[in-house]
CSV table of C-alpha atoms in Angstrom, one decimal:
chain,number,residue,atom,x,y,z
A,1,MET,CA,82.9,181.7,109.0
A,2,LEU,CA,81.9,185.0,110.4
A,3,SER,CA,83.9,188.1,109.6
A,4,TYR,CA,84.9,190.7,112.1
A,5,LEU,CA,81.8,192.7,111.2
A,6,GLY,CA,79.6,189.8,112.4
A,7,LEU,CA,78.2,189.1,108.9
A,8,PRO,CA,76.5,185.7,108.3
A,9,ALA,CA,78.4,183.0,106.6
A,10,GLN,CA,78.9,183.3,102.9
A,11,ALA,CA,76.9,180.8,100.8
A,12,SER,CA,76.6,182.3,97.3
A,13,SER,CA,79.0,183.2,94.5
A,14,HIS,CA,78.5,186.9,94.9
A,15,ALA,CA,78.6,187.1,98.7
A,16,ALA,CA,82.3,187.8,98.9
A,17,ASP,CA,82.1,190.8,96.6
A,18,LEU,CA,79.2,192.4,98.5
A,19,ASP,CA,81.0,191.8,101.8
A,20,HIS,CA,84.1,193.4,100.5
A,21,MET,CA,82.2,196.5,99.5
A,22,THR,CA,80.5,196.5,102.9
A,23,VAL,CA,83.8,196.3,104.7
A,24,LEU,CA,85.2,199.3,102.7
A,25,VAL,CA,82.1,201.4,103.4
A,26,HIS,CA,82.4,200.6,107.1
A,27,TRP,CA,86.0,201.7,107.1
A,28,LEU,CA,85.1,204.9,105.5
A,29,MET,CA,82.4,205.5,108.1
A,30,LEU,CA,84.9,204.8,110.9
A,31,VAL,CA,87.3,207.3,109.5
A,32,LEU,CA,84.6,209.9,109.2
A,33,PHE,CA,83.3,209.2,112.7
A,34,VAL,CA,86.7,209.5,114.2
A,35,GLY,CA,87.5,212.6,112.1
A,36,TRP,CA,84.3,214.5,112.8
A,37,GLY,CA,84.4,213.5,116.5
A,38,GLY,CA,88.0,214.8,116.8
A,39,PHE,CA,87.1,218.0,115.0
A,40,PHE,CA,84.0,218.5,117.3
A,41,VAL,CA,86.2,218.2,120.4
A,42,TYR,CA,88.8,220.5,118.9
A,43,ALA,CA,86.1,223.1,118.0
A,44,LEU,CA,84.8,223.0,121.6
A,45,PHE,CA,88.2,224.2,122.9
A,46,ARG,CA,89.5,226.2,120.1
A,47,PHE,CA,86.3,228.4,119.7
A,48,ARG,CA,85.3,228.5,123.4
A,49,ARG,CA,83.7,231.7,124.6
A,50,SER,CA,86.5,232.6,127.0
A,51,ALA,CA,89.1,232.6,124.2
A,52,ASN,CA,86.8,234.3,121.7
A,53,PRO,CA,84.7,236.9,123.5
A,54,LYS,CA,83.9,238.6,120.2
A,55,ALA,CA,82.2,236.6,117.4
A,56,SER,CA,84.0,236.4,114.1
A,57,TYR,CA,81.5,236.4,111.3
A,58,ALA,CA,84.1,235.6,108.7
A,59,GLY,CA,84.7,232.2,110.4
A,60,ALA,CA,87.8,230.0,110.3
A,61,LYS,CA,89.5,229.5,107.0
A,62,GLY,CA,92.0,226.9,105.8
A,63,LYS,CA,92.9,224.4,103.2
A,64,ILE,CA,92.6,221.3,105.4
A,65,SER,CA,88.8,221.3,105.5
A,66,LYS,CA,88.4,221.7,101.8
A,67,GLY,CA,91.0,219.0,101.1
A,68,THR,CA,89.3,216.6,103.5
A,69,GLU,CA,85.9,217.2,101.8
A,70,VAL,CA,87.5,216.5,98.4
A,71,ALA,CA,89.2,213.3,99.7
A,72,VAL,CA,85.9,212.0,101.1
A,73,ALA,CA,84.1,212.8,97.8
A,74,VAL,CA,86.8,211.0,95.8
A,75,VAL,CA,86.6,207.9,98.0
A,76,GLU,CA,82.8,207.8,97.7
A,77,VAL,CA,83.0,208.1,93.9
A,78,ILE,CA,85.5,205.2,93.8
A,79,LEU,CA,83.1,203.0,95.9
A,80,LEU,CA,80.2,204.0,93.7
A,81,VAL,CA,82.0,203.5,90.3
A,82,ALA,CA,84.3,200.6,91.1
A,83,TYR,CA,81.9,198.6,93.3
A,84,ALA,CA,78.3,199.6,93.6
A,85,ILE,CA,77.5,200.3,89.9
A,86,PRO,CA,79.2,197.1,88.6
A,87,ALA,CA,77.5,195.0,91.3
A,88,TRP,CA,74.1,196.5,90.3
A,89,ALA,CA,74.8,195.8,86.7
A,90,THR,CA,75.8,192.2,87.4
A,91,ARG,CA,73.2,191.3,90.0
A,92,VAL,CA,70.2,193.2,88.6
A,93,LYS,CA,70.6,193.9,84.9
A,94,GLN,CA,72.3,190.7,83.7
A,95,LEU,CA,69.8,188.0,84.6
A,96,PRO,CA,70.7,184.4,83.6
A,97,SER,CA,68.6,182.9,80.8
A,98,GLU,CA,65.8,180.7,81.9
A,99,ASN,CA,67.3,177.9,79.8
A,100,GLU,CA,70.4,177.7,82.0
A,101,ALA,CA,68.9,178.8,85.4
A,102,PHE,CA,66.7,176.9,87.8
A,103,VAL,CA,63.5,179.0,87.9
A,104,VAL,CA,61.1,179.0,90.8
A,105,ARG,CA,58.2,181.2,91.8
A,106,VAL,CA,58.0,182.6,95.4
A,107,VAL,CA,54.8,184.3,96.4
A,108,GLY,CA,54.5,186.1,99.7
A,109,GLU,CA,51.3,186.6,101.7
A,110,GLN,CA,50.3,187.4,105.2
A,111,PHE,CA,52.0,185.4,106.7
A,112,ALA,CA,53.8,182.8,104.7
A,113,TRP,CA,56.0,182.1,101.7
A,114,ASN,CA,54.4,180.0,98.9
A,115,VAL,CA,56.8,178.3,96.6
A,116,HIS,CA,55.9,177.0,93.1
A,117,TYR,CA,58.2,174.7,91.1
A,118,HIS,CA,57.5,173.7,87.5
A,119,GLY,CA,58.1,170.1,86.5
A,120,PRO,CA,60.3,168.4,83.9
A,121,ASP,CA,58.2,170.1,81.1
A,122,GLY,CA,59.7,173.4,82.2
A,123,ARG,CA,56.4,175.2,82.3
A,124,PHE,CA,54.5,176.6,85.2
A,125,GLY,CA,50.8,175.6,85.5
A,126,ARG,CA,48.1,178.2,85.2
A,127,THR,CA,47.0,180.0,88.3
A,128,ASP,CA,43.6,181.6,88.9
A,129,VAL,CA,42.7,183.8,91.9
A,130,LYS,CA,39.2,182.2,91.9
A,131,LEU,CA,40.9,178.9,92.8
A,132,VAL,CA,42.8,180.3,95.8
A,133,SER,CA,41.9,178.5,99.1
A,134,ALA,CA,43.6,177.3,102.3
A,135,GLU,CA,44.5,174.1,100.5
A,136,ASN,CA,45.5,175.8,97.3
A,137,PRO,CA,47.1,179.1,98.3
A,138,LEU,CA,48.5,179.8,94.9
A,139,GLY,CA,45.3,179.0,93.0
A,140,LEU,CA,47.0,176.4,90.9
A,141,ASP,CA,44.7,175.0,88.2
A,142,LYS,CA,45.3,171.3,88.4
A,143,SER,CA,43.3,170.7,85.3
A,144,ASP,CA,45.9,172.5,83.3
A,145,PRO,CA,48.2,170.0,81.6
A,146,ASN,CA,51.2,172.2,82.5
A,147,ALA,CA,50.3,171.9,86.2
A,148,LYS,CA,50.4,168.1,86.2
A,149,ASP,CA,54.0,167.9,87.2
A,150,ASP,CA,54.2,171.1,89.3
A,151,VAL,CA,55.1,171.0,93.0
A,152,THR,CA,54.0,173.6,95.6
A,153,THR,CA,55.3,174.1,99.1
A,154,ILE,CA,54.7,176.5,102.0
A,155,ASN,CA,57.6,178.1,103.9
A,156,GLN,CA,60.1,175.5,102.4
A,157,LEU,CA,62.3,176.3,99.5
A,158,ASN,CA,64.6,173.5,98.2
A,159,LEU,CA,67.3,174.4,95.6
A,160,PRO,CA,70.2,172.6,93.8
A,161,VAL,CA,73.7,173.8,94.6
A,162,GLY,CA,76.0,175.3,92.0
A,163,ARG,CA,73.3,176.4,89.6
A,164,PRO,CA,72.0,179.9,88.8
A,165,ILE,CA,68.7,180.3,90.7
A,166,LEU,CA,66.2,182.6,89.2
A,167,VAL,CA,63.4,183.5,91.7
A,168,ARG,CA,60.2,185.1,90.3
A,169,LEU,CA,59.1,187.0,93.4
A,170,SER,CA,55.6,188.4,93.9
A,171,THR,CA,53.0,188.9,96.6
A,172,LYS,CA,49.3,188.3,97.1
A,173,ASP,CA,48.6,191.2,99.4
A,174,VAL,CA,51.0,193.8,101.0
A,175,ILE,CA,54.7,194.5,100.6
A,176,HIS,CA,57.0,191.8,101.9
A,177,SER,CA,60.8,191.6,101.8
A,178,PHE,CA,62.4,188.3,100.7
A,179,GLY,CA,65.6,187.8,102.7
A,180,LEU,CA,68.2,185.1,102.4
A,181,TYR,CA,71.1,186.5,104.4
A,182,GLU,CA,73.7,183.8,103.9
A,183,MET,CA,73.0,184.2,100.1
A,184,ARG,CA,73.2,188.0,100.4
A,185,VAL,CA,69.8,188.3,98.9
A,186,LYS,CA,67.1,190.8,100.0
A,187,GLN,CA,64.4,192.0,97.7
A,188,ASP,CA,61.0,193.6,98.3
A,189,ALA,CA,58.0,191.8,97.0
A,190,ILE,CA,55.6,194.5,95.7
A,191,PRO,CA,51.9,194.0,94.9
A,192,GLY,CA,51.2,193.8,91.2
A,193,MET,CA,54.9,193.2,90.2
A,194,ASP,CA,56.8,190.1,89.3
A,195,ILE,CA,60.4,190.8,90.3
A,196,PRO,CA,63.3,188.6,89.3
A,197,VAL,CA,66.0,187.8,91.8
A,198,TRP,CA,69.0,185.5,91.0
A,199,PHE,CA,72.0,184.0,92.8
A,200,VAL,CA,74.2,180.9,92.8
A,201,PRO,CA,74.2,178.9,96.0
A,202,THR,CA,77.7,177.4,96.6
A,203,VAL,CA,77.3,175.6,100.0
A,204,THR,CA,74.7,172.9,100.7
A,205,THR,CA,72.9,173.0,104.0
A,206,ASP,CA,74.7,169.8,105.2
A,207,GLU,CA,78.1,171.4,104.4
A,208,MET,CA,77.2,174.6,106.2
A,209,ARG,CA,76.2,172.6,109.2
A,210,GLN,CA,79.6,170.9,109.3
A,211,ARG,CA,81.4,174.2,108.8
A,212,LEU,CA,79.6,175.9,111.6
A,213,GLY,CA,79.5,172.8,113.9
A,214,LYS,CA,75.7,173.3,114.2
A,215,PRO,CA,73.8,170.1,113.3
A,216,ASP,CA,70.5,171.9,113.6
A,217,PHE,CA,71.4,174.9,111.3
A,218,ASP,CA,69.1,175.9,108.5
A,219,TYR,CA,69.1,178.7,106.0
A,220,GLU,CA,66.2,180.9,106.9
A,221,ILE,CA,63.8,182.9,104.6
A,222,THR,CA,62.9,186.1,106.4
A,223,CYS,CA,60.5,188.9,105.8
A,224,SER,CA,62.4,192.1,106.4
A,225,GLN,CA,59.4,194.4,105.9
A,226,LEU,CA,56.8,194.9,108.6
A,227,CYS,CA,53.7,193.4,107.0
A,228,GLY,CA,51.1,193.1,109.7
A,229,LEU,CA,50.4,191.8,113.2
A,230,GLY,CA,51.7,188.3,112.2
A,231,HIS,CA,54.9,189.5,110.7
A,232,PHE,CA,56.9,187.8,113.5
A,233,ARG,CA,55.9,184.3,112.3
A,234,MET,CA,56.5,184.9,108.6
A,235,ARG,CA,59.5,182.6,108.5
A,236,GLY,CA,60.5,180.0,106.0
A,237,PHE,CA,63.5,177.7,105.4
A,238,LEU,CA,65.9,177.1,102.5
A,239,THR,CA,67.5,173.7,101.9
A,240,VAL,CA,70.4,173.7,99.4
A,241,GLN,CA,71.1,170.2,98.1
A,242,ASN,CA,73.3,168.5,95.6
A,243,GLN,CA,71.4,167.7,92.3
A,244,ALA,CA,70.8,164.0,93.2
A,245,ASP,CA,69.3,164.8,96.6
A,246,PHE,CA,67.2,167.6,95.1
A,247,THR,CA,65.8,165.4,92.3
A,248,LYS,CA,65.0,162.7,94.9
A,249,TRP,CA,63.2,165.3,97.1
A,250,PHE,CA,61.3,166.7,94.1
A,251,ASP,CA,60.1,163.3,93.0
A,252,GLU,CA,58.9,162.5,96.5
A,253,GLN,CA,57.0,165.8,96.7
A,254,LEU,CA,55.4,165.1,93.3
A,255,ARG,CA,54.3,161.6,94.3
A,256,GLU,CA,52.7,162.9,97.5
A,257,GLN,CA,50.8,165.7,95.8
A,258,ARG,CA,49.5,163.4,93.1
A,259,GLN,CA,48.1,161.2,95.8
A,260,GLN,CA,46.2,164.0,97.4
């Protein structure tokens, strides 16, 4: 499952495209590294003091250096125009509509990931900072009719496979960075901003365990931004399920939270 670059297994619809671009960029960097390294060694011998006792202020001239610079610039433009800009337009500008996507709120805080699901009514319940507590970290107003069928979890994100997922990402305190590496998703959560992130998971957790031969494998939610002394323990888990298993899980969570 891992490529020769050591990348994590691919588990989303756009992962292959991003990996392809990453491989091309690394090949370009390898060519530049070898080229500049070779030129450095050549310059050490060609322009050594014993062979050039008198400095030449005009310097070496030739068409090779200019041609090389142009070639590198052309390759960089191709990578930018053919890969980076289309990927940005598709992954950032063209968000799926909330009617077709599965929408979930993810709120970072020191040092946890809070997840908020709306219920069958398709509406998130009202939240109020005055209601925030250890038992209610999102400040969900349970008296709000729209909150009656909502589900909240901490450090556990469950999603259905094969559907566009639209994550509404925010934070309660400092900057965090929401990372799902197998999904090729990483986005900073910035105070005061609600940032949309979307992807389509293509491999359930159980399928990935079988592919990797690791029965204890889990997709992890990481914080890729140093967010305080407890940053090391800001770790969550993503479980990708088929629709039937997800619906069963959601109903169980809803029953448990109604009993509390």
